[in-house]
Coordinates of C-alpha atoms (C1' of nucleotides) in Angstrom, one line a residue:
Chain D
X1 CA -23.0 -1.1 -27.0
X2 CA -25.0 -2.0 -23.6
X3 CA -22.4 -4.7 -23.0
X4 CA -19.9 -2.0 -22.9
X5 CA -22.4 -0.4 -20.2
X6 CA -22.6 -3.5 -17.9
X7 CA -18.6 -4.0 -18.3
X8 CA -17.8 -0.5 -17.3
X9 CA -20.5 -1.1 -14.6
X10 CA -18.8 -4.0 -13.1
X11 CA -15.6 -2.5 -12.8
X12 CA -16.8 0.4 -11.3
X13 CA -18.5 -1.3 -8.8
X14 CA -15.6 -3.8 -8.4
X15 CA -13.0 -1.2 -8.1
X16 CA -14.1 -0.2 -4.5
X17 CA -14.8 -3.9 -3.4
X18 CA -11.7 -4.9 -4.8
X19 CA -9.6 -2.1 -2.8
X20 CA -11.7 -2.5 0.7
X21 CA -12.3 -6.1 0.9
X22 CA -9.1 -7.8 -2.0
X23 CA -9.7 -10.2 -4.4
X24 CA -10.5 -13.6 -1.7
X25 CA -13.1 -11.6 0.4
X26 CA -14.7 -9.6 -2.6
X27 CA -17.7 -11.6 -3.8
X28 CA -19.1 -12.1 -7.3
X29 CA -22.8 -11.8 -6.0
X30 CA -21.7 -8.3 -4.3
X31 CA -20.3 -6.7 -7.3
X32 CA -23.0 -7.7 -9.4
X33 CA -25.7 -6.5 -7.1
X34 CA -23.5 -2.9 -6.7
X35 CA -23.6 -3.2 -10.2
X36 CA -27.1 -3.4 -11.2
X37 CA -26.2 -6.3 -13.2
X38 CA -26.9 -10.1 -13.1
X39 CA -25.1 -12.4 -11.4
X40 CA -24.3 -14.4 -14.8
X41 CA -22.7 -10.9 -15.9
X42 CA -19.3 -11.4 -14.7
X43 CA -18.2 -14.7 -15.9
X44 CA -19.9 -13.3 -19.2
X45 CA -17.8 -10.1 -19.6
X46 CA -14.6 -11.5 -17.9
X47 CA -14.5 -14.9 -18.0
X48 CA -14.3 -15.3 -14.3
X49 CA -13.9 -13.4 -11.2
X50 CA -9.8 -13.3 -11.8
X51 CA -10.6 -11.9 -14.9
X52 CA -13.0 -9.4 -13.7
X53 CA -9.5 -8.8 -10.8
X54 CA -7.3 -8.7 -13.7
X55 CA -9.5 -5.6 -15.2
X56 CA -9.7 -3.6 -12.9
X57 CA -6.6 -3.3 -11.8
X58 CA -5.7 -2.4 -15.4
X59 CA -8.6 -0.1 -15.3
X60 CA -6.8 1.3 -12.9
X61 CA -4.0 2.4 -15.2
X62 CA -0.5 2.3 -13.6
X63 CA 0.9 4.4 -16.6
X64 CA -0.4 7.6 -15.0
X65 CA 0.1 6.4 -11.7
X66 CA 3.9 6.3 -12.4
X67 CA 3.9 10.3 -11.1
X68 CA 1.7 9.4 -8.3
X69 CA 5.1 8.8 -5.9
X70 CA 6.4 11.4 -7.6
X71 CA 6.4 15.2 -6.5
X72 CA 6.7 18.0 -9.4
X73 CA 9.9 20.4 -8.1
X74 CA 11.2 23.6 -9.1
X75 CA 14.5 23.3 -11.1
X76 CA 17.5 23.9 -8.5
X77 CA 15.3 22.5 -5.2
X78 CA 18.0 21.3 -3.1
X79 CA 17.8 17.8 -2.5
X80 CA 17.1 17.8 0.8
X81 CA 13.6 20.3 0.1
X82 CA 13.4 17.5 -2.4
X83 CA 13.6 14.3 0.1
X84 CA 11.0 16.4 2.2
X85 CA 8.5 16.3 -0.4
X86 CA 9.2 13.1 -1.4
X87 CA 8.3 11.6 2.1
X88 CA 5.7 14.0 2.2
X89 CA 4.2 12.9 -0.7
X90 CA 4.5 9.4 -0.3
X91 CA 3.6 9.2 3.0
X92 CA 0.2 11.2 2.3
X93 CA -0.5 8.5 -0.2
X94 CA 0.2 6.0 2.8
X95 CA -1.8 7.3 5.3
X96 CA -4.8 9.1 4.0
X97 CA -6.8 6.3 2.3
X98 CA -10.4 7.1 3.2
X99 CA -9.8 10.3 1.0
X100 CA -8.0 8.4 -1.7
X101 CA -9.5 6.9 -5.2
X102 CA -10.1 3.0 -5.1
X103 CA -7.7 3.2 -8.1
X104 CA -4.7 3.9 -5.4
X105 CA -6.1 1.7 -2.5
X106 CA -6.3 -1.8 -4.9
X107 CA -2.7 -0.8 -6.4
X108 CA -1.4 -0.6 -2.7
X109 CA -3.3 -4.0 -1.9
X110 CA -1.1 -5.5 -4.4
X111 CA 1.9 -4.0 -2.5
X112 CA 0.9 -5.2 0.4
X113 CA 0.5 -9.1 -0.9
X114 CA 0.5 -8.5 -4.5
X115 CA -1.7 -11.2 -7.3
X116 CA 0.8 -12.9 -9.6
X117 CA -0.7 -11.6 -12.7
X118 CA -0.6 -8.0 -12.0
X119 CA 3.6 -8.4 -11.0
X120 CA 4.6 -6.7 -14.1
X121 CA 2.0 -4.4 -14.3
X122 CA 2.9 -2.8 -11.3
X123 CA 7.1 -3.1 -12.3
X124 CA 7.4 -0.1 -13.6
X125 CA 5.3 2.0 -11.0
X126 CA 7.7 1.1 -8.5
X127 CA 10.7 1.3 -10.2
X128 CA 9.6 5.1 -11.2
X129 CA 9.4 5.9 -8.1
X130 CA 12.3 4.5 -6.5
X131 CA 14.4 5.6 -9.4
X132 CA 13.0 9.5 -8.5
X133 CA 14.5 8.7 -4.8
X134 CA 17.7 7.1 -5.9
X135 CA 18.2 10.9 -8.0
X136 CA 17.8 12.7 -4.9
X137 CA 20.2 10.3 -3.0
X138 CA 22.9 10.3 -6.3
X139 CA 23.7 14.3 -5.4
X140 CA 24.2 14.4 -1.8
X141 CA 26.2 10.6 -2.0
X142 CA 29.9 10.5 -2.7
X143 CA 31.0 9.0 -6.1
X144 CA 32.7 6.1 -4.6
X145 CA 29.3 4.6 -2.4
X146 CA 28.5 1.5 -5.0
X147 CA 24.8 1.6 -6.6
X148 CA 24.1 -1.3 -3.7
X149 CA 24.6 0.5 -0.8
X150 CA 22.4 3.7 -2.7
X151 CA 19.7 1.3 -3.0
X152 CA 19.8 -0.2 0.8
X153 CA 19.6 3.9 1.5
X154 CA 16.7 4.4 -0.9
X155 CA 14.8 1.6 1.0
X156 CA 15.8 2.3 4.9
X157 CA 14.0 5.8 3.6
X158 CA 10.7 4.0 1.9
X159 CA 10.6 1.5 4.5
X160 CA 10.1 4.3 7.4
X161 CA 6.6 5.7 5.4
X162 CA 5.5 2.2 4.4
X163 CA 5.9 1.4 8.3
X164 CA 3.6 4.0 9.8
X165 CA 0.7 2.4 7.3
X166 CA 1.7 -1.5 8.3
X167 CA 1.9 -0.4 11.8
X168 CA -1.2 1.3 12.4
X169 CA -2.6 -1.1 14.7
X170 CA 0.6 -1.4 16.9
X171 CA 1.7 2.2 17.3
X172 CA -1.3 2.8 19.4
X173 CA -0.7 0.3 22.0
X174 CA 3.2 2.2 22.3
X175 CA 2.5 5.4 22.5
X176 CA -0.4 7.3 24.4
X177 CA -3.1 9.4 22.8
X178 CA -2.5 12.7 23.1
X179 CA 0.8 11.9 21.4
X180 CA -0.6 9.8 18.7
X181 CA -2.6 12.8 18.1
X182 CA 0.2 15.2 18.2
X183 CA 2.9 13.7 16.2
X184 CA 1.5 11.0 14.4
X185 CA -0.6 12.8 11.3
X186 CA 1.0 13.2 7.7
X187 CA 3.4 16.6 8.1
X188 CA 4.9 15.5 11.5
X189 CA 5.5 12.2 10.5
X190 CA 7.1 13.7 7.1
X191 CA 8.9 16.2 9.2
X192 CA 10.4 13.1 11.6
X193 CA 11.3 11.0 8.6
X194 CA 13.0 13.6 6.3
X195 CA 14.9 14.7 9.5
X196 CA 16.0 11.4 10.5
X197 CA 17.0 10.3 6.4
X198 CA 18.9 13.4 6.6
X199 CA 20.5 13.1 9.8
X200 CA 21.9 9.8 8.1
X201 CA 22.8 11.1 5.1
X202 CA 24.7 13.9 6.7
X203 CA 22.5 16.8 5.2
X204 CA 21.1 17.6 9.3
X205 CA 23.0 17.4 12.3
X206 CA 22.3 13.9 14.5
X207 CA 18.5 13.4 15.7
X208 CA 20.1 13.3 19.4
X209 CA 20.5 16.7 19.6
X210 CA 18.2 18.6 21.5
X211 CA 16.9 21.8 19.5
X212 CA 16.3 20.6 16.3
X213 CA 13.1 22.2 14.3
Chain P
X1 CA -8.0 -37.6 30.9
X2 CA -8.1 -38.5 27.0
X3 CA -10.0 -34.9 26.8
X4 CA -6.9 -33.3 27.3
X5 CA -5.0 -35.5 25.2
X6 CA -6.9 -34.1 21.6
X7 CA -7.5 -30.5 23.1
X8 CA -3.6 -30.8 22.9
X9 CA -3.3 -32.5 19.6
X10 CA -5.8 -30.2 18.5
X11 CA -3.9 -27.2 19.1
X12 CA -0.8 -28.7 18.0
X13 CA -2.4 -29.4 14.6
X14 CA -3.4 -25.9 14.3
X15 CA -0.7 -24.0 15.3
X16 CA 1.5 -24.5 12.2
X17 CA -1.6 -24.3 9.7
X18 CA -3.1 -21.1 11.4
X19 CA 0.5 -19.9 11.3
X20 CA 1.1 -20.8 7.8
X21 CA -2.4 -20.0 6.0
X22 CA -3.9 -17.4 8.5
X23 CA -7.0 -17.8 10.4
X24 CA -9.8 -17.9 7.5
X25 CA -7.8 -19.8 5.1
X26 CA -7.4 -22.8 7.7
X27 CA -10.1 -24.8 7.7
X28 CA -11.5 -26.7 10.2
X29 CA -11.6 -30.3 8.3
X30 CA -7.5 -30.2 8.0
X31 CA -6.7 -29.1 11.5
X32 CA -8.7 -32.3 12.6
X33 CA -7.5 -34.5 10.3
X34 CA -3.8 -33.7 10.7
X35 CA -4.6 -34.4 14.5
X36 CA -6.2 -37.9 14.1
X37 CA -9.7 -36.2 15.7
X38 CA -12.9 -36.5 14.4
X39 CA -14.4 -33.2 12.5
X40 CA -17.1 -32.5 15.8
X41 CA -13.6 -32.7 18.0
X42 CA -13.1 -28.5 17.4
X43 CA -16.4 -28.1 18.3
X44 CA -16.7 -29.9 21.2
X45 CA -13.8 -28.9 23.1
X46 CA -13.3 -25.1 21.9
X47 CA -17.3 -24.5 21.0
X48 CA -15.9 -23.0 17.6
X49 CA -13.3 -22.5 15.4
X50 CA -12.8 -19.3 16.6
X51 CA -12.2 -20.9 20.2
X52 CA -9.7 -23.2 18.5
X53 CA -7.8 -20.0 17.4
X54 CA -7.8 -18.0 20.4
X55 CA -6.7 -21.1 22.4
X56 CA -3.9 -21.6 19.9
X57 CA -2.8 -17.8 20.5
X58 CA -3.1 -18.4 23.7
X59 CA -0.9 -21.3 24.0
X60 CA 2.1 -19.6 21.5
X61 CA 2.4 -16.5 24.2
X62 CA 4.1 -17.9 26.8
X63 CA 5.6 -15.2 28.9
X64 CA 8.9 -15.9 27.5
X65 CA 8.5 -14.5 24.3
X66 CA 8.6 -11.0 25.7
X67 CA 12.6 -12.2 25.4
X68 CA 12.1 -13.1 21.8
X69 CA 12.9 -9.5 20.7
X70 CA 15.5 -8.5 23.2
X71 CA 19.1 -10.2 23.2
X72 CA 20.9 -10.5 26.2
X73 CA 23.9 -8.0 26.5
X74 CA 27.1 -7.9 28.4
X75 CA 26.9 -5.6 31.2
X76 CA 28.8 -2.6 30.2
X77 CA 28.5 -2.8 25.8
X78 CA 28.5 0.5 24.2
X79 CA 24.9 1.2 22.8
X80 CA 26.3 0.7 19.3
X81 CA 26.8 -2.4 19.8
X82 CA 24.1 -3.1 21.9
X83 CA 21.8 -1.3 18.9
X84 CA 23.7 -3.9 16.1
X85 CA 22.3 -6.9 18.8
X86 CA 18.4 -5.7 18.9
X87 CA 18.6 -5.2 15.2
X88 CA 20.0 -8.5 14.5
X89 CA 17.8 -10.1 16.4
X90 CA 14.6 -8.2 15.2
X91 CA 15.8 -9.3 11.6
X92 CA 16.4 -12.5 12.0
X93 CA 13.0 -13.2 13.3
X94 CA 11.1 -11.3 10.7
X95 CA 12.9 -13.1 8.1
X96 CA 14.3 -16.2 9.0
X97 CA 10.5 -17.5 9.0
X98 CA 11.3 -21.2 7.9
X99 CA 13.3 -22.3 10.7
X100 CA 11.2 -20.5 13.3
X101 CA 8.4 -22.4 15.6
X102 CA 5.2 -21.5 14.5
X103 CA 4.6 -19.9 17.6
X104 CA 6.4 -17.1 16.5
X105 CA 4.9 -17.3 13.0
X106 CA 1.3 -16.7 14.3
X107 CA 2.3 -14.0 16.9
X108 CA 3.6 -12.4 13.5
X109 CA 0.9 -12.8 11.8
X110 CA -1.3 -11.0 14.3
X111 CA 0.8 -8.4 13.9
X112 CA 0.5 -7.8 10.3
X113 CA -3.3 -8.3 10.8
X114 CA -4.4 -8.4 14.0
X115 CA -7.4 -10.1 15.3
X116 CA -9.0 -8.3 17.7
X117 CA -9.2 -11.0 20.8
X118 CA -5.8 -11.0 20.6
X119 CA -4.8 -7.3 21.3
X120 CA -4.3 -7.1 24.7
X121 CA -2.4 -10.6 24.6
X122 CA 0.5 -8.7 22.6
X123 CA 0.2 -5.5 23.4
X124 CA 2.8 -6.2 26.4
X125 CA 5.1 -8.4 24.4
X126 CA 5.5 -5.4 22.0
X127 CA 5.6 -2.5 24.7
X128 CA 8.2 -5.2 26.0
X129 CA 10.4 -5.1 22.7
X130 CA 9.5 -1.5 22.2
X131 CA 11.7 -0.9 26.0
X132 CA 14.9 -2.5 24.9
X133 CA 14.9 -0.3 22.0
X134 CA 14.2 2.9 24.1
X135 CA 16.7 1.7 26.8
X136 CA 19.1 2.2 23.5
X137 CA 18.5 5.3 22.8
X138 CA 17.9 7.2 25.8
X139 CA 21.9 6.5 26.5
X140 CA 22.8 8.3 23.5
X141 CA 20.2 11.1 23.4
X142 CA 20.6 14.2 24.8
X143 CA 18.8 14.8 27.7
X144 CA 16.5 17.3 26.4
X145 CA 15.2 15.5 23.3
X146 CA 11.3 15.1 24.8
X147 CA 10.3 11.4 24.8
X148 CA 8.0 11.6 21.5
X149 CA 10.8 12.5 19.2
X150 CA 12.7 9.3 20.8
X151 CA 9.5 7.5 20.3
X152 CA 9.6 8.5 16.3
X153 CA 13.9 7.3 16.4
X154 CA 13.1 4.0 17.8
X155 CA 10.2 3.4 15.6
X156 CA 12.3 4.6 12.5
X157 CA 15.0 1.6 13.2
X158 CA 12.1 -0.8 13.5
X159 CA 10.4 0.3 10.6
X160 CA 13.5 -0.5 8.4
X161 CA 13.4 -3.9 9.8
X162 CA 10.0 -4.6 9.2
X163 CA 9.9 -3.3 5.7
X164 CA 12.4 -6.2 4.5
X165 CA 9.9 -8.2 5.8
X166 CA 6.6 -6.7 4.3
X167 CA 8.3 -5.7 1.1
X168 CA 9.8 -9.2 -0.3
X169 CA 7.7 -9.6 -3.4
X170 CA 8.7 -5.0 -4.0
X171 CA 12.8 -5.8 -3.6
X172 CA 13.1 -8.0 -6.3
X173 CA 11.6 -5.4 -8.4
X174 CA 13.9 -3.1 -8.1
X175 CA 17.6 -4.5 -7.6
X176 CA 18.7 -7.5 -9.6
X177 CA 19.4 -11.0 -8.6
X178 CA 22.7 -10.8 -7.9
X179 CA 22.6 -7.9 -5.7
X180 CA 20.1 -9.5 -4.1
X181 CA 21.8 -12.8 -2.6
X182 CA 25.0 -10.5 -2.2
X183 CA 23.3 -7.5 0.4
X184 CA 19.7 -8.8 1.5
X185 CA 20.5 -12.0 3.7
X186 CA 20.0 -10.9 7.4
X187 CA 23.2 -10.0 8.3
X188 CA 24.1 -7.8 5.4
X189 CA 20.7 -6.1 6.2
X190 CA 21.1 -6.2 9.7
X191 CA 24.3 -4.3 9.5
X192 CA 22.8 -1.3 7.0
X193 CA 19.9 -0.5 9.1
X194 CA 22.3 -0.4 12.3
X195 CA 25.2 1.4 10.0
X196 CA 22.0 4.1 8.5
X197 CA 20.3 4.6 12.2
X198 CA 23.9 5.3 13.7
X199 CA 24.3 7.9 11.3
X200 CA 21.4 9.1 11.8
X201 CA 21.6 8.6 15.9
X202 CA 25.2 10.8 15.0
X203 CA 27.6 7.8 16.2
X204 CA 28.9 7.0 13.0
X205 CA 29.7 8.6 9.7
X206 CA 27.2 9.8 7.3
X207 CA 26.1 6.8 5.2
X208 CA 27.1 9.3 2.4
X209 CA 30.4 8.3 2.6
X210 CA 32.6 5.8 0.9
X211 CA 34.9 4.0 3.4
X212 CA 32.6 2.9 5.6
X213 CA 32.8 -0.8 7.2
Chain U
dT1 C1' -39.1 -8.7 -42.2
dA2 C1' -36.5 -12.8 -41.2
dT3 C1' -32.2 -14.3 -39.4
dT4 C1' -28.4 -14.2 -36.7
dA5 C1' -25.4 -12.7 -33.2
dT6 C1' -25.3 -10.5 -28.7
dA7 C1' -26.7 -9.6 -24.1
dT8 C1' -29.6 -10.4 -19.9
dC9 C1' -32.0 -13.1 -16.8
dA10 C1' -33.7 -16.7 -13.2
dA11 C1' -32.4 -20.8 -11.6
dA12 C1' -29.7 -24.3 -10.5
dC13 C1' -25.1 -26.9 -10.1
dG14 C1' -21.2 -28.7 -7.7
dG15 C1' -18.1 -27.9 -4.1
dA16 C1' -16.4 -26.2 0.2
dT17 C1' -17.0 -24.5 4.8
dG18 C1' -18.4 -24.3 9.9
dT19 C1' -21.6 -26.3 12.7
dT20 C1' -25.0 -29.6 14.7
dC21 C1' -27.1 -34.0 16.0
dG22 C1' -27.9 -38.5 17.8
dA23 C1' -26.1 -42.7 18.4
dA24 C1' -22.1 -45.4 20.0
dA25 C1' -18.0 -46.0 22.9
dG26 C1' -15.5 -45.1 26.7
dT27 C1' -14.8 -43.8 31.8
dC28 C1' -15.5 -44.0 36.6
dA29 C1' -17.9 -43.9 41.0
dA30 C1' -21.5 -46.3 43.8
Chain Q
dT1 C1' -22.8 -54.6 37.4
dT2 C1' -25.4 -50.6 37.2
dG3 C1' -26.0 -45.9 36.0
dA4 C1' -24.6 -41.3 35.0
dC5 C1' -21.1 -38.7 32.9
dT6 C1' -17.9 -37.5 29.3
dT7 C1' -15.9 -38.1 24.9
dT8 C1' -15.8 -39.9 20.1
dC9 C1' -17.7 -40.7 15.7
dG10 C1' -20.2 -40.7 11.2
dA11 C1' -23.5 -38.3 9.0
dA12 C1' -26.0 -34.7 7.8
dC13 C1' -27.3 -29.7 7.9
dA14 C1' -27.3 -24.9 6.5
dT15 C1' -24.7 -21.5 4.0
dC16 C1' -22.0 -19.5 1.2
dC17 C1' -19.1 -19.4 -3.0
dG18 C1' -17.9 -19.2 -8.3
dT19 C1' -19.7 -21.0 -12.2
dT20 C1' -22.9 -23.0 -15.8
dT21 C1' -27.1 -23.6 -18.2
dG22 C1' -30.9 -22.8 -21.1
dA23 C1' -34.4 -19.8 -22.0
dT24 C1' -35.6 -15.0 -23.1
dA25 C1' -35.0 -10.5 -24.7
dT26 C1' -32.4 -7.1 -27.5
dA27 C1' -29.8 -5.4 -31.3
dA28 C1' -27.7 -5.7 -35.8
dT29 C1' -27.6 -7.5 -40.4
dA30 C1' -29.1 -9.3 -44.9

DNA sequence: TATTATATCAAACGGATGTTCGAAAGTCAA
DNA sequence: TTGACTTTCGAACATCCGTTTGATATAATA
């Protein structure tokens, strides 16, 4: 009954450390002080500190999170409206982590450098969501482009959101202030990224062109 | 006389393991050991193991590596071209990890997660890198196209190289094993991301289509 | 109520890490 | 050679870590 207290306690206060800190820097005495809870408490619940890892990232449930990439459209949205809120989705969930649950922030720490055990737990998140792009990219793509070269195109357009997150530090030291400030928050970047995906995929004439947007 | 002699071997011994297991993983003990020094031997001559790092960082930026991202170009090669060279390049750095000095390794490390000493130490190498790119595109840009949007196009081709990079454990995932050896060694890559941002760029086909390459 | 399983607690264990210390060895000018 | 210095060395120190232990309290069961 109470253990079923202290257990929920200890993820709880995991979850946060876990997502800020990952699993090396996170400390067993930490938790268990956030927790209220002895320090015995963990290797009783859990077994050990992987175990206590290994719930709470299942605690974090990646069967809901499976719509997380995943934007809700109106039947008939034409796919480029669609790309645009895929990006913009996706790149929201990048970039605004202060605002976000723990939940999301540990499941993109095991993006980043991802724990063995949690591999296949985290499968079929990603695969939802890069199927959902691949649909958009099956309409506007003609029949004869092989599934290989769909996917390369699925991942040039990931791989521009996961960059502005991975690149946080550098962009700073490229580009001045005032036009980090200006073009470099959620909906611009969105904007830039649908518009250059769609540039490529022939949906929006070439980004070189001056009036654009 | 000597002094200099383990300050060196120090260094040397550190290089590859601060490059290979990052800056708190590497301990102190195995850096000394694989240099024949005695355990006070970091202390002494760097005052801490943060001192050993910093001169190590130190030591891998040679001026040179500005180079490391930019190839060297015929005078007179079309930008496409030119554009297939920086990306090939670019690639075959981020991914081509084992054969590479450890030099490299660390200064890619810092980037993924910079320490802070080391900022200004990089921030010209990149701004160096970052150029070349720009040099690129402002010959196939209108004139007109303000300097943040070509800002957001160079970092879009860069961000598709880097995400090969930062997503290896995500790729496997999601295409299987034989699609994998066929279309993700560097120069298969190497040639979509050019192929996609020339699309996008306008200066070749939409990647939509089937005949291409 | 008596007994048994379950849960909490303070305390310590065993190991690893960066750092410090004092003695020993080496180096070099006077 | 003497003496002052720099450098090496073994040993220990001070912390931190995850984990274990054994006693104690709590709850459930008979």
């Amino acid at each position: 009954m109470s253990s079923n207290h202290t257990r929920i306690r200890l993820i709880d206060a995991a979850g946060p450390i876990f997502a800020t800190k990952g699993f090396e820097a996170a400390t067993v005495r930490e938790i268990c002080h956030r927790a209220g809870a002895n320090l015995a408490a963990v290797n009783y619940h859990f077994g050990s500190k992987e175990g206590l890892y290994a719930a709470t990232v299942r605690q974090a449930h990646p069967n809901r999170l499976e719509q997380r990439f995943v934007p809700e459209y109106a039947p008939g949205t034409p796919p480029a409206d669609r790309l645009r809120a895929f990006v913009g989705v996706l790149l929201s969930r990048l970039l605004e982590l202060k605002t976000t649950d723990w939940q999301w922030r540990l499941l993109l720490r095991e993006i980043t450098d991802p724990t063995p055990m949690c591999r296949e737990m985290l499968q079929g998140h990603f695969r939802a969501g890069f199927g959902a792009l691949l649909g958009i990219i099956d309409e506007v793509v003609e029949p004869g482009v092989p599934p290989p070269r769909r996917h390369q195109i699925a991942l040039s357009i990931v791989a521009q959101c996961v960059y502005y997150r991975s690149a946080a530090s550098i962009i700073p030291m490229l580009v001045d202030e005032e036009e980090l400030a200006a073009h470099y928050h959620t909906e611009a970047l969105a904007d830039h990224v649908t518009r250059f995906s769609l540039a490529a995929l022939g949906l929006a004439p070439p980004v070189t062109t001056e009036d654009h947007r």
